[in-house]
Coordinates of C-alpha atoms and ligand atoms in Angstrom, one line a residue:
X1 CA 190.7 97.6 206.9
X2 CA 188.3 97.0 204.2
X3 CA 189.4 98.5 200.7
X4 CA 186.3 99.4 198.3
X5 CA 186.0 101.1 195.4
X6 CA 186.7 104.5 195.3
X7 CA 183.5 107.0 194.6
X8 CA 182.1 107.4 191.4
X9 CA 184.0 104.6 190.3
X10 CA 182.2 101.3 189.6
X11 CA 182.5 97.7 188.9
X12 CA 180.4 95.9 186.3
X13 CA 179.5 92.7 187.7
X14 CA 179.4 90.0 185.6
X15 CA 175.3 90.0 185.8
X16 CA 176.2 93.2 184.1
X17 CA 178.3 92.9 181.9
X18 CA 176.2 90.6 179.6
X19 CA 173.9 93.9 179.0
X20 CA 177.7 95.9 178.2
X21 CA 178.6 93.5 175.4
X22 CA 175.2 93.8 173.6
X23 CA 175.5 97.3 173.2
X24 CA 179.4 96.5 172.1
X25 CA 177.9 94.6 170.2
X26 CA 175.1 96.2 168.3
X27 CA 177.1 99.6 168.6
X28 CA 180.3 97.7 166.5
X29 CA 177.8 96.6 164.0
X30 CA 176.1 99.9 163.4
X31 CA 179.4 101.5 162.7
X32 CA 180.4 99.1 160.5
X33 CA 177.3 99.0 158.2
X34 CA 178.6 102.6 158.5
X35 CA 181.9 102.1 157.0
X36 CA 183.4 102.9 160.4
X37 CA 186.9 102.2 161.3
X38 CA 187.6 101.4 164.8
X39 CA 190.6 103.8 167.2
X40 CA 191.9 102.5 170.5
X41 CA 193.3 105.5 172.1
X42 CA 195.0 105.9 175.7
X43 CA 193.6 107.0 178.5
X44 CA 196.0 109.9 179.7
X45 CA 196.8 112.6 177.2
X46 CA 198.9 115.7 178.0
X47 CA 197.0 118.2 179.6
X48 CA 197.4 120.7 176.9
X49 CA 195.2 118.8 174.2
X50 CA 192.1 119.2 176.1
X51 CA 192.5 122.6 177.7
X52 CA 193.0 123.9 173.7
X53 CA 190.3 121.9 172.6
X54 CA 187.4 121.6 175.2
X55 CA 188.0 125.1 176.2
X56 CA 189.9 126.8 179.1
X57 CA 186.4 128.5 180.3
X58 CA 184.2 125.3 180.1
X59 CA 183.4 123.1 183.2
X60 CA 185.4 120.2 182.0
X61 CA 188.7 122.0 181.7
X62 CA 187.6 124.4 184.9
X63 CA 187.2 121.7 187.5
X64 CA 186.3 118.0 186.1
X65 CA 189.7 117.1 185.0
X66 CA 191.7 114.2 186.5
X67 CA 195.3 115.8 186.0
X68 CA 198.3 114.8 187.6
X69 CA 199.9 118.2 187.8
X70 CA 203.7 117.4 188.4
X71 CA 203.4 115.7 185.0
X72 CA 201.3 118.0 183.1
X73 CA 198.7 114.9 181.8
X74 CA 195.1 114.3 182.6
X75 CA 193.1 111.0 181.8
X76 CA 190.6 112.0 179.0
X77 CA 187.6 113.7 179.7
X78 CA 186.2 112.8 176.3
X79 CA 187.5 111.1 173.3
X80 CA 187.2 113.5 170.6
X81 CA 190.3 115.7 171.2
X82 CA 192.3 112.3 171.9
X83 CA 191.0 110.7 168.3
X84 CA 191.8 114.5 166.7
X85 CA 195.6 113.9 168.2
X86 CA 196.1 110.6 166.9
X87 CA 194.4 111.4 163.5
X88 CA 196.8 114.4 163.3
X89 CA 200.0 112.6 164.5
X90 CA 199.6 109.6 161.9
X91 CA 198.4 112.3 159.4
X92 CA 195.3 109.9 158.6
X93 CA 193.7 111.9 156.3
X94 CA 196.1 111.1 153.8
X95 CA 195.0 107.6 153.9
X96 CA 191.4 108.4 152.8
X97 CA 190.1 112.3 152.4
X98 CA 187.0 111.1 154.8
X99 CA 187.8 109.6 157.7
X100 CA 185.0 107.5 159.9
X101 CA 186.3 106.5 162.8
X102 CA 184.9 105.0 166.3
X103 CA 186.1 104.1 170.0
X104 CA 184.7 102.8 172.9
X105 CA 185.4 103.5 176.3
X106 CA 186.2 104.8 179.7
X107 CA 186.4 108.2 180.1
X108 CA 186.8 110.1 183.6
X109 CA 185.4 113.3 185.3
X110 CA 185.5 114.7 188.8
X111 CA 181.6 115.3 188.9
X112 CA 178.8 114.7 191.8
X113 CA 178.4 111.1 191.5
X114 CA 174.7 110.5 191.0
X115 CA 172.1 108.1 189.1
X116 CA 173.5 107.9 185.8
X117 CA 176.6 110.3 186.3
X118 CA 179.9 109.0 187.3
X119 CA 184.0 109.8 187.8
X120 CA 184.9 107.1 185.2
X121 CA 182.0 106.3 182.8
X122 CA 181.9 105.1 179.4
X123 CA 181.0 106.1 175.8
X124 CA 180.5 104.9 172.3
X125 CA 182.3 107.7 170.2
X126 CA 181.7 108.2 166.8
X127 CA 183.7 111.1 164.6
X128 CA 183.8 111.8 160.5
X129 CA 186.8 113.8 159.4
X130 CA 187.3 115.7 156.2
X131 CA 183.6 116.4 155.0
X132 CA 181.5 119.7 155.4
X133 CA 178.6 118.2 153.5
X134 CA 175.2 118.5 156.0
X135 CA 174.0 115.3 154.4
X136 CA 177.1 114.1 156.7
X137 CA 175.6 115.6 159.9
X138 CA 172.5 113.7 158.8
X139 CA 173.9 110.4 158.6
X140 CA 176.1 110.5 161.5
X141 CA 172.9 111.4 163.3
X142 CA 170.4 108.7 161.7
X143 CA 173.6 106.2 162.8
X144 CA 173.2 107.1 166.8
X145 CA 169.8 107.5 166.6
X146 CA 170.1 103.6 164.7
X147 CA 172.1 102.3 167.8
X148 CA 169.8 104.0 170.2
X149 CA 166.8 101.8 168.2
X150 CA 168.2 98.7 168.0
X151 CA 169.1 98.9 171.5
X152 CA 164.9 99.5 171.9
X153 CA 165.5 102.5 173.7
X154 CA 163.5 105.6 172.5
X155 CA 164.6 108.9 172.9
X156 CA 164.3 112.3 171.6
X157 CA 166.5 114.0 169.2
X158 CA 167.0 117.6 169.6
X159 CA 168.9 119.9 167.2
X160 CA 170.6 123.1 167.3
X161 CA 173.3 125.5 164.9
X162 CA 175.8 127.1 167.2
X163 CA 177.0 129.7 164.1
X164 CA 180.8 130.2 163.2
X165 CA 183.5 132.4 163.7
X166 CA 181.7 134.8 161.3
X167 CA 178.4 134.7 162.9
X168 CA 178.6 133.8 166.6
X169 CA 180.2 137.0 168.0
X170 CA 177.4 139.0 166.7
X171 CA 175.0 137.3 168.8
X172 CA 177.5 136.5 171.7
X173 CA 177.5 140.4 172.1
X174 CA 173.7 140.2 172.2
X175 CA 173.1 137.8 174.4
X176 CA 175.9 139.3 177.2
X177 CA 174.0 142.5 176.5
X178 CA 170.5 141.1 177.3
X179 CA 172.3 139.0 179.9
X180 CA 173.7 141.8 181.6
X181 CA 170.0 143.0 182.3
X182 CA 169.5 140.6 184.8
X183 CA 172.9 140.0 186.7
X184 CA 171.4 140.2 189.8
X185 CA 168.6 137.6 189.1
X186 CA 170.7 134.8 187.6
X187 CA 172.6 132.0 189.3
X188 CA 176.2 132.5 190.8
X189 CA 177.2 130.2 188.1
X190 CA 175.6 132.2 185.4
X191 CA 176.8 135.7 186.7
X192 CA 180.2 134.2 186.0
X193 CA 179.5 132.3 183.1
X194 CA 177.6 135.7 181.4
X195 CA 181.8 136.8 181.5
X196 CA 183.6 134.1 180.4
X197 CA 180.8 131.2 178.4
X198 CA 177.5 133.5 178.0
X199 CA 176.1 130.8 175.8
X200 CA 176.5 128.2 178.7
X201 CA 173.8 130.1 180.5
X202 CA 171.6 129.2 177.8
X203 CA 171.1 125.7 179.0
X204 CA 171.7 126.2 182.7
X205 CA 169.0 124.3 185.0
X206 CA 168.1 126.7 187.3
X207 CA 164.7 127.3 187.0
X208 CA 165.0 131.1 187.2
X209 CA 167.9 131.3 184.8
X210 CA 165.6 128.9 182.5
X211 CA 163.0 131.8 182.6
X212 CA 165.4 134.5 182.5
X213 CA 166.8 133.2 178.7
X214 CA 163.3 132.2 177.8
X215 CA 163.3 135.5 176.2
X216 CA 166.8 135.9 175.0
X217 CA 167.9 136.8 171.2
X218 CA 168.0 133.3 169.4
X219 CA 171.6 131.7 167.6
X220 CA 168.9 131.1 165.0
X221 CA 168.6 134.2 164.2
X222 CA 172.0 135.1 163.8
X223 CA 173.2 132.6 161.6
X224 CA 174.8 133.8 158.2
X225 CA 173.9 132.7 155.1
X226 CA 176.4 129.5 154.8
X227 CA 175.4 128.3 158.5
X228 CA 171.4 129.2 158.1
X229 CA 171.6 127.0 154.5
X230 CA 173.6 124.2 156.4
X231 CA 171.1 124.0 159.1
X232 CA 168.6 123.9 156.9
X233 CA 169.8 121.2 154.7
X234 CA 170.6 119.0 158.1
X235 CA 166.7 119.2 159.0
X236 CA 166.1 118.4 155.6
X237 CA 168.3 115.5 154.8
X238 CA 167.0 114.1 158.5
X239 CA 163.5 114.2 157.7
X240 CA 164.7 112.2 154.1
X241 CA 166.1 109.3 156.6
X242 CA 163.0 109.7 158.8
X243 CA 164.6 110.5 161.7
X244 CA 162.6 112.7 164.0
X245 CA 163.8 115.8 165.5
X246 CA 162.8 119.5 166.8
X247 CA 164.9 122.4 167.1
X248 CA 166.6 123.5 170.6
X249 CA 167.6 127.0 170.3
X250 CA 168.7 126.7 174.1
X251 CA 171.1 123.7 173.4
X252 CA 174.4 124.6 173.9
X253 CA 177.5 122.3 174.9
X254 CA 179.7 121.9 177.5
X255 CA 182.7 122.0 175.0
X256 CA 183.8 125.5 173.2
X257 CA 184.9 123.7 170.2
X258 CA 181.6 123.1 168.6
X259 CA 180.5 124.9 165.0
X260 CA 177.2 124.8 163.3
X261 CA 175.5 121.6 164.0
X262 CA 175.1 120.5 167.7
X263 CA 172.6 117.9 168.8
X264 CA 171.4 115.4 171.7
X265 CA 169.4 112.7 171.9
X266 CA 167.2 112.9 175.5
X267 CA 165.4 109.6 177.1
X268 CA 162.1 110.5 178.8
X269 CA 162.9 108.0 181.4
X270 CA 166.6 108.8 182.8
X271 CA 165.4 111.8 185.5
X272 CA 168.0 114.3 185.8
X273 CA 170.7 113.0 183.3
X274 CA 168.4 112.8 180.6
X275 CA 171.0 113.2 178.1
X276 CA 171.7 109.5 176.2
X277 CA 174.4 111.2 174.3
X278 CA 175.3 114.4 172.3
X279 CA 177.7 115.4 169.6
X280 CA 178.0 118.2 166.8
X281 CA 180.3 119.6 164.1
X282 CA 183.8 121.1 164.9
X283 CA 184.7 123.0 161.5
X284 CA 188.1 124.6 162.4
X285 CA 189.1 122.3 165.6
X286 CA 191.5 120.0 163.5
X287 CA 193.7 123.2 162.1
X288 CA 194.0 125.1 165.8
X289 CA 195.1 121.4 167.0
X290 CA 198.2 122.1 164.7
X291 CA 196.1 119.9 161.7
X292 CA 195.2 120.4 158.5
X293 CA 191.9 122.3 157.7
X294 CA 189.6 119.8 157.6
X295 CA 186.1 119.8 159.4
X296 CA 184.9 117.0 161.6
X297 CA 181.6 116.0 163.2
X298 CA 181.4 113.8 165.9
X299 CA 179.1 112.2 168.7
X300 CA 179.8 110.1 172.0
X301 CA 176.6 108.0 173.3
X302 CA 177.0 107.5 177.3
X303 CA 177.0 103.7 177.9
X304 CA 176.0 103.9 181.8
X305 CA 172.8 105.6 180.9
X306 CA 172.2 103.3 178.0
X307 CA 172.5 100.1 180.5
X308 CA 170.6 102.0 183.1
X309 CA 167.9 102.4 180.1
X310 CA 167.7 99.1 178.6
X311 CA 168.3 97.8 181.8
X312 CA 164.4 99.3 182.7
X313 CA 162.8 97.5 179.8
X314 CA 164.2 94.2 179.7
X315 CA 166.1 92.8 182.7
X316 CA 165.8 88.6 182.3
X317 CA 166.8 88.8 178.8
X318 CA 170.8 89.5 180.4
X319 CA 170.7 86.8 183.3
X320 CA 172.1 84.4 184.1
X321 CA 175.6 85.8 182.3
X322 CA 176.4 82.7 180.6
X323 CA 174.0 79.8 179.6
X324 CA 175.7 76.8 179.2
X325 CA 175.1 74.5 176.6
X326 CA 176.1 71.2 178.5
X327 CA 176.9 70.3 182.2
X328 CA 178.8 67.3 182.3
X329 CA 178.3 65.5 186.1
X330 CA 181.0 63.4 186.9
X331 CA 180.4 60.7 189.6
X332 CA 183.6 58.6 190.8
X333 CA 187.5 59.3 190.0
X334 CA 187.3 57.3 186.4
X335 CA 184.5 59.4 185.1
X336 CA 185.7 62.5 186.2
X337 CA 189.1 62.1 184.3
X338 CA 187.3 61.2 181.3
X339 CA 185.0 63.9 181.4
X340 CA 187.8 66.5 182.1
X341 CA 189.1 65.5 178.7
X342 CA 185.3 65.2 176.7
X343 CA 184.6 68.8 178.2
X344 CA 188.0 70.7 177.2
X345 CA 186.5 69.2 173.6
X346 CA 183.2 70.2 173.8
X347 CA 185.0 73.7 174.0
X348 CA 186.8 72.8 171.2
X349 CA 183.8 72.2 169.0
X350 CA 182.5 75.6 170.0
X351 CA 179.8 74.4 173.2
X352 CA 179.5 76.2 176.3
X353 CA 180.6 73.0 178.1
X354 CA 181.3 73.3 182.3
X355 CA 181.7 70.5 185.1
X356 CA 182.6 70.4 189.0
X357 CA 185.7 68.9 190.5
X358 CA 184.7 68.5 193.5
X359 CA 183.6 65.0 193.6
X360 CA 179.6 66.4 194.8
X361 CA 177.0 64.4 194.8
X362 CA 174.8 63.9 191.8
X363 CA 172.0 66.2 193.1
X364 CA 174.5 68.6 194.3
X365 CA 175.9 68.7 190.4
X366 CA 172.3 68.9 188.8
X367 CA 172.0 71.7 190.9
X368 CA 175.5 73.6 189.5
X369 CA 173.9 72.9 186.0
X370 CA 170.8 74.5 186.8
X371 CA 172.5 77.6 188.4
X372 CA 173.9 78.0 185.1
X373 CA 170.9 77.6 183.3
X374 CA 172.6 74.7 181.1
X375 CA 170.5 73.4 178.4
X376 CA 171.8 69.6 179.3
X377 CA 173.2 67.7 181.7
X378 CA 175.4 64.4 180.8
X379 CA 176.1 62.7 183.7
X380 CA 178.6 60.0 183.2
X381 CA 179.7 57.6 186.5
X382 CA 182.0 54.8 186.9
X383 CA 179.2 53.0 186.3
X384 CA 178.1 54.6 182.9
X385 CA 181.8 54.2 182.0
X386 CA 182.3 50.7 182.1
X387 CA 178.9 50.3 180.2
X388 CA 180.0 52.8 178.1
X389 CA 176.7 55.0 177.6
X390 CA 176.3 57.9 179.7
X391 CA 172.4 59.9 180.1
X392 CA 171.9 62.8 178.5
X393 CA 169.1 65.0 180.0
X394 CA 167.3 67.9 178.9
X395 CA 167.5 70.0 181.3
X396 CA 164.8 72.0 179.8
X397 CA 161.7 69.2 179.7
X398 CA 163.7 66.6 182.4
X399 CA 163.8 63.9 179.2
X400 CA 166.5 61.7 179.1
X401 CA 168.4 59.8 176.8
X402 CA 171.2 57.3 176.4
X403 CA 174.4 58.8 175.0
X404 CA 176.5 55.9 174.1
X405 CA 180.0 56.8 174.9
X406 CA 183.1 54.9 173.2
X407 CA 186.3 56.7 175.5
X408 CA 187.5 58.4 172.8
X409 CA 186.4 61.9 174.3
X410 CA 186.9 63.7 170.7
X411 CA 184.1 61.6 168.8
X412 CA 182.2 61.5 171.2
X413 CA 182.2 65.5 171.3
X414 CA 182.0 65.8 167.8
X415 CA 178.8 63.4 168.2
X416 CA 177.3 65.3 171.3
X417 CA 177.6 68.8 169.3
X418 CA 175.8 67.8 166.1
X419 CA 173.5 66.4 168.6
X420 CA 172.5 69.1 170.5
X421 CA 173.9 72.4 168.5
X422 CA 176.0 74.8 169.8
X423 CA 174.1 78.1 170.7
X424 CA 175.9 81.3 170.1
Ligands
ATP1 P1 175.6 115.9 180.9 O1 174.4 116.5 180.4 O2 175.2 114.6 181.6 O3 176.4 116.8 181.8 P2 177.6 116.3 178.9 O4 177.0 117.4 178.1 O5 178.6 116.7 179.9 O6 176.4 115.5 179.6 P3 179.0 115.0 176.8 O7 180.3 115.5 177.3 O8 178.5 115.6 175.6 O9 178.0 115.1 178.0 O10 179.1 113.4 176.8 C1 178.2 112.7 176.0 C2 177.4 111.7 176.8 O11 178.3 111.0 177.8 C3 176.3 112.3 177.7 O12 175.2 112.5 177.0 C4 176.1 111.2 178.8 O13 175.3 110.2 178.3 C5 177.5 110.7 178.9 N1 178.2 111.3 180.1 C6 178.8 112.5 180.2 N2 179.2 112.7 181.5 C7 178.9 111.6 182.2 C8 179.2 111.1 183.5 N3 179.8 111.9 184.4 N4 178.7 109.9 183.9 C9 178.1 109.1 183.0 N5 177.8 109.5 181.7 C10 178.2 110.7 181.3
MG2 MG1 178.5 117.2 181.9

């Protein structure tokens, strides 16, 4: 029997992988220009945590979770209620009052398994703990919308203000009121949703629903003072950093814990899962997690969709995976044990240095080096050996040269390095 992957469930080959660690890359660098702190967090969490925080009513919590229900824990949905428990176990904030912290990785949900939407995908998660400020929601939002740029992706950023406590219910009872209107015309989902998420209906994509709410009261109106000023100063502190936005009334999220600011950044080219990534503000979260009262902001980028995107504008820059710097081709017994020694110091002195065991044929080994795009080839023989001067060739222009070789395999590393520069 043939055993394969299980569905929704992928592996990144290593063709793949090249474009994975650039956006580790660029992503790490981003958040540390940020003065961001890296978490690692587990993967399984007790089932509790994300039921309290993502909401009993919301999709995630309803029917996406991975839980293993004789031992009440479930692998994470999403990172931000994992990073709240660790911050509130170690009692972080009493390190420093604001808290930037990031994490990268896999996270898993029992979804349709489409283009772009997986069981166990990934994200780059960003949160800041302990500040209220909406030049803070700004920032964090000009920092993914930086990662998204210097990955040369462009997307749109969209903006919303979910309320508070003190001014969502008020429109809440609108909406379920000018929901209840059109029962009968909205999605199954919806009908149920009006009951237990109303504002989930909001940013359903049925097509009739979408003309249903085209009409419905707006959060926007309903915001009190505090969370009208806040949204204001966001848009205002945005336009400052020049980061472009418009305003979603119709964007809600898929998690209950969200407060005032909620945003997503959409790529034109992604289909159906247009969403790169999303985030928003969760004043309140941290205390009902058994935390202080601090507020937190947060954001998680989705890193399949960000390969899938980069992936469309610019596929030779990621292949082949590695690029060797040298290929050393070893022809007879003698040369091959010296070359095994001057290649483990090429390593050492920091070049992408490979060779074959095998005992192939010159040609055969010119062609290794070529599959791995080497920029050189120093082939050394018996031959070469007793002469002591090997050919280096540049496998980029064919030109060859003499490498005099002296059988002591360190010099004559340090020698070949300086000579042909290690790339990084
Ligand atoms: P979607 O609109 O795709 O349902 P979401 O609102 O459920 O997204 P969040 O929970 O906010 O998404 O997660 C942030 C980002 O993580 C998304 O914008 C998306 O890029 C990515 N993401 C979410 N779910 C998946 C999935 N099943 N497979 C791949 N990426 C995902
Ligand atoms: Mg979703």
């Amino acid at each position: 029997m043939k055993i394969q992957a299980i569905q929704g469930f992928k592996d990144i080959l290593p063709g793949e992988s090249v474009c994975w660690q650039h956006i580790e890359r660029i992503a790490r660098d981003v958040f540390h220009r940020f003065g961001f702190s890296e978490i690692r967090l587990p993967m399984m969490e007790e089932t509790e945590l994300f039921a309290r925080s993502i909401g009993q009513a919301t999709d995630i919590v309803e029917k996406e979770m991975y839980t293993f229900a004789d031992k009440g824990i479930t692998l994470r949905p999403e990172a931000t209620a994992s990073l709240l428990r660790a911050f509130i176990e170690h009692s972080l904030h009493l390190l420093q009052p604001v808290q930037k912290l990031y994490t990268i990785g896999p996270m898993f949900r029992h979804e349709r398994p489409q283009k772009g939407r997986l069981r166990q995908f990934h994200q780059l998660d960003a949160e800041i703990i302990g500040a209220e400020e909406p030049e803070v929601d700004a920032e964090l939002i000009a920092m993914a919308d930086m990662i998204v740029a210097e990955l040369g992706i462009r997307t749109s950023l969209e903006i919303n203000s979910l309320g508070c406590p003190v001014c969502r219910p008020a429109f809440r009872q609108q909406l379920v009121a000018y929901l209840r209107r059109y029962t009968n015309e909205l999605c199954p989902d919806c009908r149920r949703r009006t009951g237990s998420n109303p504002l989930r209906v909001l940013d359903c994509k049925n097509p009739n629903c979408r003309k249903l709410v085209a009409d419905s009261p707006s959060i926007l109106d309903f915001l009190c003072p505090d969370c009208g000023s806040h949204f204001e100063a966001v848009g205002r502190s945005l336009e400052r950093l020049e980061v472009d936005f418009t305003v979603n009334r119709f964007m809600v999220r898929g998690l209950d814990y969200y407060t005032r600011t909620t945003f997503e950044f959409i790529a034109a080219d992604l289909g159906a899962q247009s969403a790169v990534g999303a985030g928003g503000r969760y004043d309140g979260l941290i205390e009902q997690l058994g935390g202080p009262p601090l507020s937190g902001i947060g954001f998680a980028l989705g890193m399949e969709r960000l390969v899938l995107l980069m992936q469309q504008r610019i596929t030779a820059r990621f292949a082949p995976p590695v690029r060797l710097d040298v290929f050393v081709a070893a022809l007879g017994r003698e040369a091959a044990g010296h070359s095994q020694v001057l290649v483990h110091h090429l390593r050492r002195q920091g070049l992408k240095a490979a060779m074959d065991h095998g005992g192939r044929s010159l040609k055969a080994q010119l062609k290794q080096a070529g599959r791995f795009d080497a920029r050189y080839a120093l082939i050394i023989g018996d031959n070469e050996l007793e002469r002591k001067s090997a050919v280096l060739r540049n496998m980029t222009d064919q030109q060859q040269t003499p490498f005099p070789l002296n059988l002591d395999a360190a010099e004559e590393s340090r020698r070949l390095a300086l000579l042909i520069q290690p790339t990084d």
